[in-house]
Short mmCIF file of C-alpha atoms in Angstrom, two decimals:
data_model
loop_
_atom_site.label_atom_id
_atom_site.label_comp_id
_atom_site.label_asym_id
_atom_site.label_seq_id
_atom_site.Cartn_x
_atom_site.Cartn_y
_atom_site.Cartn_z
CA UNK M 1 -1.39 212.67 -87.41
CA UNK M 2 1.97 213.43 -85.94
CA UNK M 3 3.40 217.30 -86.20
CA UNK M 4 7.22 217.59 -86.10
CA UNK M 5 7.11 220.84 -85.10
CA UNK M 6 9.61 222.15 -87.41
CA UNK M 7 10.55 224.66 -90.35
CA UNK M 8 13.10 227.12 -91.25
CA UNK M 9 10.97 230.13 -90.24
CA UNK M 10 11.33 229.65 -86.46
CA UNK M 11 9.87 228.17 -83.40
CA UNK M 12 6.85 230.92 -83.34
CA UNK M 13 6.02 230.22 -86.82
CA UNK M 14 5.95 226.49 -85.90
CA UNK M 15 3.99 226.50 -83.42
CA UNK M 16 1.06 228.99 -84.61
CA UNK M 17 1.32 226.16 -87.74
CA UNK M 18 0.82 223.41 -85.96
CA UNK M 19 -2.38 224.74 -83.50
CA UNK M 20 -3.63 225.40 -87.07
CA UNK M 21 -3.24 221.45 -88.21
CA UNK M 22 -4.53 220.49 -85.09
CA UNK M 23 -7.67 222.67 -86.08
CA UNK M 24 -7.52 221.30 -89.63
CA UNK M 25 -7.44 217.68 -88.61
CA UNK M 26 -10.17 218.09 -86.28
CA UNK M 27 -11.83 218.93 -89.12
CA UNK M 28 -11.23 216.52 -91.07
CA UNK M 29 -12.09 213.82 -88.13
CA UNK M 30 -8.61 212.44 -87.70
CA UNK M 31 -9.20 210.75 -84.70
CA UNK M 32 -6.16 212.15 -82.97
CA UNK M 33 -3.03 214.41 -83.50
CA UNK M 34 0.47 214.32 -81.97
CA UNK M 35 3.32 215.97 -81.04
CA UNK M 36 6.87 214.96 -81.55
CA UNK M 37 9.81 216.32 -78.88
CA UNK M 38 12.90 217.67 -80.18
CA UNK M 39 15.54 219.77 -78.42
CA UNK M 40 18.70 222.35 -79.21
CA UNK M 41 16.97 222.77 -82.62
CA UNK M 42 18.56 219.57 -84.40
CA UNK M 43 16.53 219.24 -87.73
CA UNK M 44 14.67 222.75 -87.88
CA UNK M 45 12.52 221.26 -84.86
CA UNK M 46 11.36 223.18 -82.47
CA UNK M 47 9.39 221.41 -79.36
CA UNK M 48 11.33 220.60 -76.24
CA UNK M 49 8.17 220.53 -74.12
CA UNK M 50 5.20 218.64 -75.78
CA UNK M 51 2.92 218.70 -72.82
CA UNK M 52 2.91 222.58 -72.90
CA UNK M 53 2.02 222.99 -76.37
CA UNK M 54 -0.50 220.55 -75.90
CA UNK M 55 -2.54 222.32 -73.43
CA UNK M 56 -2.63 225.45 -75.73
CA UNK M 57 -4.36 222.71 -78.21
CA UNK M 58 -6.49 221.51 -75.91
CA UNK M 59 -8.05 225.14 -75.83
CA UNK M 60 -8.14 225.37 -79.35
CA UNK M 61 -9.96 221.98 -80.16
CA UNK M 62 -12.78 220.05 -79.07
CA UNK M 63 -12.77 216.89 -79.82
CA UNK M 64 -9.78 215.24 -81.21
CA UNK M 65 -7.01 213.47 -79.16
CA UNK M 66 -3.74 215.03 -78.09
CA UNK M 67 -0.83 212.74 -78.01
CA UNK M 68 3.01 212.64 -77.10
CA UNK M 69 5.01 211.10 -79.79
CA UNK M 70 7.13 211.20 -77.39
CA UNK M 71 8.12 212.59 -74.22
CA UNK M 72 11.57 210.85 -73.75
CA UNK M 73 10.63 209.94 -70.02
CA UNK M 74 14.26 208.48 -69.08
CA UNK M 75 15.03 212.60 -68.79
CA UNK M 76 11.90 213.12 -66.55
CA UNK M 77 11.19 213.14 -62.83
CA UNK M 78 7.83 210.83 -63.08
CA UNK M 79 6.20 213.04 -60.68
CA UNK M 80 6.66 215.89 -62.56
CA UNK M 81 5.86 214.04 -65.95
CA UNK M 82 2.79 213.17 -63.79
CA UNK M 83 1.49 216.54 -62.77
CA UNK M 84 1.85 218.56 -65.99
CA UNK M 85 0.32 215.31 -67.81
CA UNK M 86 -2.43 215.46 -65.29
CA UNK M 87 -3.21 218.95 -66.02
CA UNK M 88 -3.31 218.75 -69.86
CA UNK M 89 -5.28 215.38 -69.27
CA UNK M 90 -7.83 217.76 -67.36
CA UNK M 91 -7.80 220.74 -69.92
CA UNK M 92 -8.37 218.66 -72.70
CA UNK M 93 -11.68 216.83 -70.95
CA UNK M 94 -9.58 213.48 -71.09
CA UNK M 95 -8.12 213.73 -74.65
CA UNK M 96 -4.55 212.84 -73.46
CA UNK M 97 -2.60 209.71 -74.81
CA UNK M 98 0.70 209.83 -73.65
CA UNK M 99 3.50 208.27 -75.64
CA UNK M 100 7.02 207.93 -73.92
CA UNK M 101 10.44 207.25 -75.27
CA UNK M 102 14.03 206.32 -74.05
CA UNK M 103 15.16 208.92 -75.52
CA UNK M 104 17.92 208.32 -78.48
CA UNK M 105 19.98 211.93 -78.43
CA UNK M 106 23.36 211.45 -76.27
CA UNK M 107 23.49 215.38 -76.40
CA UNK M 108 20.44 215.81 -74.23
CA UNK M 109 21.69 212.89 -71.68
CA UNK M 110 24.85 214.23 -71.12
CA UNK M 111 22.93 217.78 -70.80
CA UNK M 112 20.91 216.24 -67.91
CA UNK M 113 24.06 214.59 -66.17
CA UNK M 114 23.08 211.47 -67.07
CA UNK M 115 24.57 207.96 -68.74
CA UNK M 116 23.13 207.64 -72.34
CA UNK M 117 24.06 203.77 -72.10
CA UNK M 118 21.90 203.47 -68.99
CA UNK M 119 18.62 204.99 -70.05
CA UNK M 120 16.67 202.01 -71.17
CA UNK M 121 16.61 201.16 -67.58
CA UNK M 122 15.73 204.67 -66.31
CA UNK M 123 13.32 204.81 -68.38
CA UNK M 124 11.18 201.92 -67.58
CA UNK M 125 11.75 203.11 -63.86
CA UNK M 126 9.87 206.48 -64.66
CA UNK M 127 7.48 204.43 -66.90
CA UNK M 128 6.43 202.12 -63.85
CA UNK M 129 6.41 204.81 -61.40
CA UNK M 130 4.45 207.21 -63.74
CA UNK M 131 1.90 204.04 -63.89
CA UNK M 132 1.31 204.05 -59.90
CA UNK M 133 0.96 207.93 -59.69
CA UNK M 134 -1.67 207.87 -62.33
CA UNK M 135 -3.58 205.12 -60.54
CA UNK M 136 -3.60 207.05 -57.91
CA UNK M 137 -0.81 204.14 -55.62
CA UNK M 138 1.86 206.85 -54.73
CA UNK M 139 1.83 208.64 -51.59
CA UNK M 140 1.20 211.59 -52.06
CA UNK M 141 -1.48 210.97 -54.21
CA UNK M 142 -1.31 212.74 -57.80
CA UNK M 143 -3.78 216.16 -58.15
CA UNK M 144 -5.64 216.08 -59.95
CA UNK M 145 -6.52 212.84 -60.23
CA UNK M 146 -6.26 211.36 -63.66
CA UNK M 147 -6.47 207.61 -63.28
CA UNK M 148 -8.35 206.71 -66.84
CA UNK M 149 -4.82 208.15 -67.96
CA UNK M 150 -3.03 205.16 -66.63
CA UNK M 151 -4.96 203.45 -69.94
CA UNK M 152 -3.31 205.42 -72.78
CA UNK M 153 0.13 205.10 -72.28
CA UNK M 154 2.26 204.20 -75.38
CA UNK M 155 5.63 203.29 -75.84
CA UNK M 156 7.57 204.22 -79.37
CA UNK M 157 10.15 201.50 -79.64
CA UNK M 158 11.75 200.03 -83.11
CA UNK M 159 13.45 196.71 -80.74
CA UNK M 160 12.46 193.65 -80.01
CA UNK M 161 13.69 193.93 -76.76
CA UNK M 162 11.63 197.01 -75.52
CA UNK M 163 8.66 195.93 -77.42
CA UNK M 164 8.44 192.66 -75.65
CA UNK M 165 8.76 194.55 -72.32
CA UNK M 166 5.92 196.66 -73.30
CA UNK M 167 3.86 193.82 -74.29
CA UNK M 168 4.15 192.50 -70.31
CA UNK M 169 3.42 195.78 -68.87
CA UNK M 170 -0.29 196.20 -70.99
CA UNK M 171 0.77 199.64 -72.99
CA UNK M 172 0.56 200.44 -76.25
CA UNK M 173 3.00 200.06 -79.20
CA UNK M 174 3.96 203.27 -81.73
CA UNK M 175 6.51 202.23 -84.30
CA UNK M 176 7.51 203.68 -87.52
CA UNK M 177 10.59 203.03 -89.66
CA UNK M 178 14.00 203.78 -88.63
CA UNK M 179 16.37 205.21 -91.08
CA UNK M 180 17.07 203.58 -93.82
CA UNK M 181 20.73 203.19 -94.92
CA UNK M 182 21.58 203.75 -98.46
CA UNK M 183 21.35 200.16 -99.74
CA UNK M 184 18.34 199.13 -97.90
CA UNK M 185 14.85 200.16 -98.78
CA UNK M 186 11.55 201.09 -97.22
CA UNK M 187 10.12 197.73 -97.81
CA UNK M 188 12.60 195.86 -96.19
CA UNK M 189 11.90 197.77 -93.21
CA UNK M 190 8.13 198.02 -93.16
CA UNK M 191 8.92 194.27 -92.81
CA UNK M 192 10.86 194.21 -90.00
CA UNK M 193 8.09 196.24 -88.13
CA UNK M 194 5.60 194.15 -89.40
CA UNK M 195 7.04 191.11 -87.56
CA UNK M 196 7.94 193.40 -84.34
CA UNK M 197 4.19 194.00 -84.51
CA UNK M 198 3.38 190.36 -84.91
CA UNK M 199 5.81 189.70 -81.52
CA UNK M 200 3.87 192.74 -79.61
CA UNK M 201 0.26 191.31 -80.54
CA UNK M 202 1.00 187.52 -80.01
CA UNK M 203 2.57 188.70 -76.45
CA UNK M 204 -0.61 190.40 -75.73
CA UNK M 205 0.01 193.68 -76.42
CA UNK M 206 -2.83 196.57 -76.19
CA UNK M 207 -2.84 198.10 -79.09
CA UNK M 208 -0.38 198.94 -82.14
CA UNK M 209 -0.08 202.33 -83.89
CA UNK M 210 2.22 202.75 -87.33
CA UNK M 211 3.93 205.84 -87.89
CA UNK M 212 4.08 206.94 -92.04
CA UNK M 213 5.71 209.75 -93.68
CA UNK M 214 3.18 210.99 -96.82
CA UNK M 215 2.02 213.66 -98.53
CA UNK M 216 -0.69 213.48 -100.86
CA UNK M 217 -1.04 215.52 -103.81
CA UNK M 218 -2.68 216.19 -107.06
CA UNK M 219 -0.68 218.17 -108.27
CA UNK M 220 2.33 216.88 -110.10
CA UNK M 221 4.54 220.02 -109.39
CA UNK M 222 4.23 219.38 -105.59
CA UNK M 223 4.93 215.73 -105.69
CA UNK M 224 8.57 216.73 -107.65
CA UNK M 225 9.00 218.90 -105.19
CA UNK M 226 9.11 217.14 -101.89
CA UNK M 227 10.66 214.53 -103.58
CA UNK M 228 13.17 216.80 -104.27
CA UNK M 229 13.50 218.36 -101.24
CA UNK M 230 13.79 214.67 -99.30
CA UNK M 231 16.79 213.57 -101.80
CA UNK M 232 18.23 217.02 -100.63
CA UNK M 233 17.82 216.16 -96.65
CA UNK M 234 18.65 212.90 -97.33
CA UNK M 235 21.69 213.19 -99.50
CA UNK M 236 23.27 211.52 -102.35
CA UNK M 237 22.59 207.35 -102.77
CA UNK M 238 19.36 207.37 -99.76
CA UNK M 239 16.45 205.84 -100.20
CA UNK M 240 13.10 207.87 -100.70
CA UNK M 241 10.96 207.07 -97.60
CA UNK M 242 8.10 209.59 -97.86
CA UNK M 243 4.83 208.11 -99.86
CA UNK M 244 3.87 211.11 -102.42
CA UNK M 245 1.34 210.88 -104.61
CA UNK M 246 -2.35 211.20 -105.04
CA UNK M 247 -5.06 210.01 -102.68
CA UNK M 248 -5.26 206.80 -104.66
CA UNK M 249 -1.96 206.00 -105.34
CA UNK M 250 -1.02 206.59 -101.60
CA UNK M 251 -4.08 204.06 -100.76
CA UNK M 252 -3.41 201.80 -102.84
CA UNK M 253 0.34 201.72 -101.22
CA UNK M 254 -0.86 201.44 -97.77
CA UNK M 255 -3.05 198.77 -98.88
CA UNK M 256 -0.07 196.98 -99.54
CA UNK M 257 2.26 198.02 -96.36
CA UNK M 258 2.65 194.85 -94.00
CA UNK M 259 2.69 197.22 -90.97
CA UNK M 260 -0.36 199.46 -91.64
CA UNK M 261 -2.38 196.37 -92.28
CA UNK M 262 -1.45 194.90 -88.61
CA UNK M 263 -1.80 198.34 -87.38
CA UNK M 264 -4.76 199.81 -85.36
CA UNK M 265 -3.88 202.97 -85.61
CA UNK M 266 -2.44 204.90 -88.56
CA UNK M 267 -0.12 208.28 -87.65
CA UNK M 268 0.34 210.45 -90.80
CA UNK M 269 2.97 212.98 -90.48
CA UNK M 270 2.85 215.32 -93.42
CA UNK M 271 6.13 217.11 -92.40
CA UNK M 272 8.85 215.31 -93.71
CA UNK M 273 10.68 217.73 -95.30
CA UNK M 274 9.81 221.76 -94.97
CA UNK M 275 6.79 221.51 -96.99
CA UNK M 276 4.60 224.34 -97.04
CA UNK M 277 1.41 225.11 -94.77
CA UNK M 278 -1.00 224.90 -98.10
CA UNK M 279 0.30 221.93 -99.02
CA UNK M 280 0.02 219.90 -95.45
CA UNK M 281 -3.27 220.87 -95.19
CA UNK M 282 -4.62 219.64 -98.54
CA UNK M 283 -2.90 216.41 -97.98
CA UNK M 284 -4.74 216.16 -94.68
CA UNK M 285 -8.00 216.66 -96.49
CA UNK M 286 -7.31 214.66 -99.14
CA UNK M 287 -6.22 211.69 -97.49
CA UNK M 288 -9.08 211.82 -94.86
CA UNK M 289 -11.76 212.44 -97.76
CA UNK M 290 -9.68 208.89 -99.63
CA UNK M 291 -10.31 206.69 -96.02
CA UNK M 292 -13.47 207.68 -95.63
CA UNK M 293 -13.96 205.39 -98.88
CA UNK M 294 -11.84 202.83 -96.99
CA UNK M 295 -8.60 203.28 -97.48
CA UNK M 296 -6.45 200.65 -95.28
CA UNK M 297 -8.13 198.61 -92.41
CA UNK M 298 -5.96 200.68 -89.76
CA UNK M 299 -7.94 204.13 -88.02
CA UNK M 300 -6.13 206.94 -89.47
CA UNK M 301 -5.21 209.42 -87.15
#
């Protein structure tokens, strides 16, 4: 699954909330769970640094993957994304898969001194860079040595452009749905990523992981509710995007979702909207309980 690391109720809170849905999807044998990088606070979100709250999961799981969803790398030094990747990869027993980003906030580029319109080429600078040091090619050589590392980079893209590059370098793919405009809807859009996933696989890319907002419920109170709350966030004439419902009727949607079924990898993120703790657990459970009878052909984690 994917945490945003948000909420009204401050970073602390946020964080002590999301070591506790890393322990919950453990659990439930999600196969992995991820972290999503925000800075200045825009949306309630609280994580700047990923790759530190990631080694305090690493002590507080076992077994599940830890993932970046994502670093945006075109702000990083790639030695220094190296090193503190290296030492999470190392805490967590080699649990790390590390997705990186262009980055798409013009606030934090012009906070680092640095062109927003240029970053697409920074970043796959770092990228290939951050590829040698984990390898173990740069001089110095990276300590500790994490070269299985090198293998489970991902790139979160929504272009054709920077999926195609991706393809050629051998990394993985994480896309989700961009906003939707009032006027357009989510289907139009889990099309277009359908087809970007078609490009990425054709091209021989590695592997492909879809990114889906939902919340599963039984009871009908909560599903009102965060539908609520979304049309709130979203304001007046948007289009729902968040799949709410129960355990079957979410399966039997991502049944039908062109992108899940190309996908190998399924990333729930329960968080939305500020839904409470109770209620992102139980729709962890519930939807983990509904795939283990096979709900879509994609891995959910």
């Amino acid at each position: 699954m994917i945490c945003h690391v948000s909420g009204t109720d401050g970073a602390a809170t946020a964080f002590d909330r999301t070591i506790r849905l890393a322990q919950v999807a453990e659990e439930a044998e999600y196969d992995s769970f991820w972290v999503a990088q925000h800075r200045f606070g825009t949306d309630d979100a609280h994580l700047p640094a990923p790759l530190v709250l990631l080694a305090a999961l690493a002590r507080e799981t076992d077994q599940i993957a830890l993932g970046t969803a994502s670093v945006a790398a075109a702000l990083e030094h790639p030695r220094r994304l190296a090193e503190d990747s290296a030492v999470v990869e190392v805490l967590s027993g080699g649990r790390l898969e590390l997705g990186l980003g262009s980055g798409s906030d013009p606030i934090a580029s012009a906070a680092w001194g640095l062109d927003h319109d240029h970053r697409h080429g920074r970043f796959w600078d770092v990228v290939d860079e951050l590829r040698e040091l984990l390898v173990g090619a740069g001089s110095p050589r990276l300590h500790p040595p994490v070269p299985g590392l090198a293998d489970r980079l991902w790139i979160t893209a929504g272009s054709g452009d920077t999926v195609m590059t991706a393809a050629d370098r051998g990394l993985g793919l994480i896309a989700g749905r961009r906003r939707v405009r009032p006027g357009g809807t989510p289907a139009e859009e889990d099309v277009r990523v359908a087809a970007l996933f078609d490009s990425f696989t054709a091209a021989g890319g590695r592997q492909v992981a879809v990114s889906r907002p939902i919340v599963v419920t039984e009871e009908p109170s909560v599903a009102d509710w965060v539908a609520a709350e979304e049309r709130r966030v979203r304001g007046p004439g948007a289009p729902l995007t968040v799949h709410i419902g129960t355990a079957q009727e979410i399966a039997s949607g991502l049944d039908g979702d062109p992108g899940v079924r190309r996908a190998d990898h399924l990333l729930v993120h329960t968080r939305p909207v500020d839904v409470p703790l109770r209620v992102e657990e139980t729709s962890l459970r519930l939807l983990a309980r509904q795939q283990a009878g096979g709900v879509a052909s994609s891995t959910l984690t």
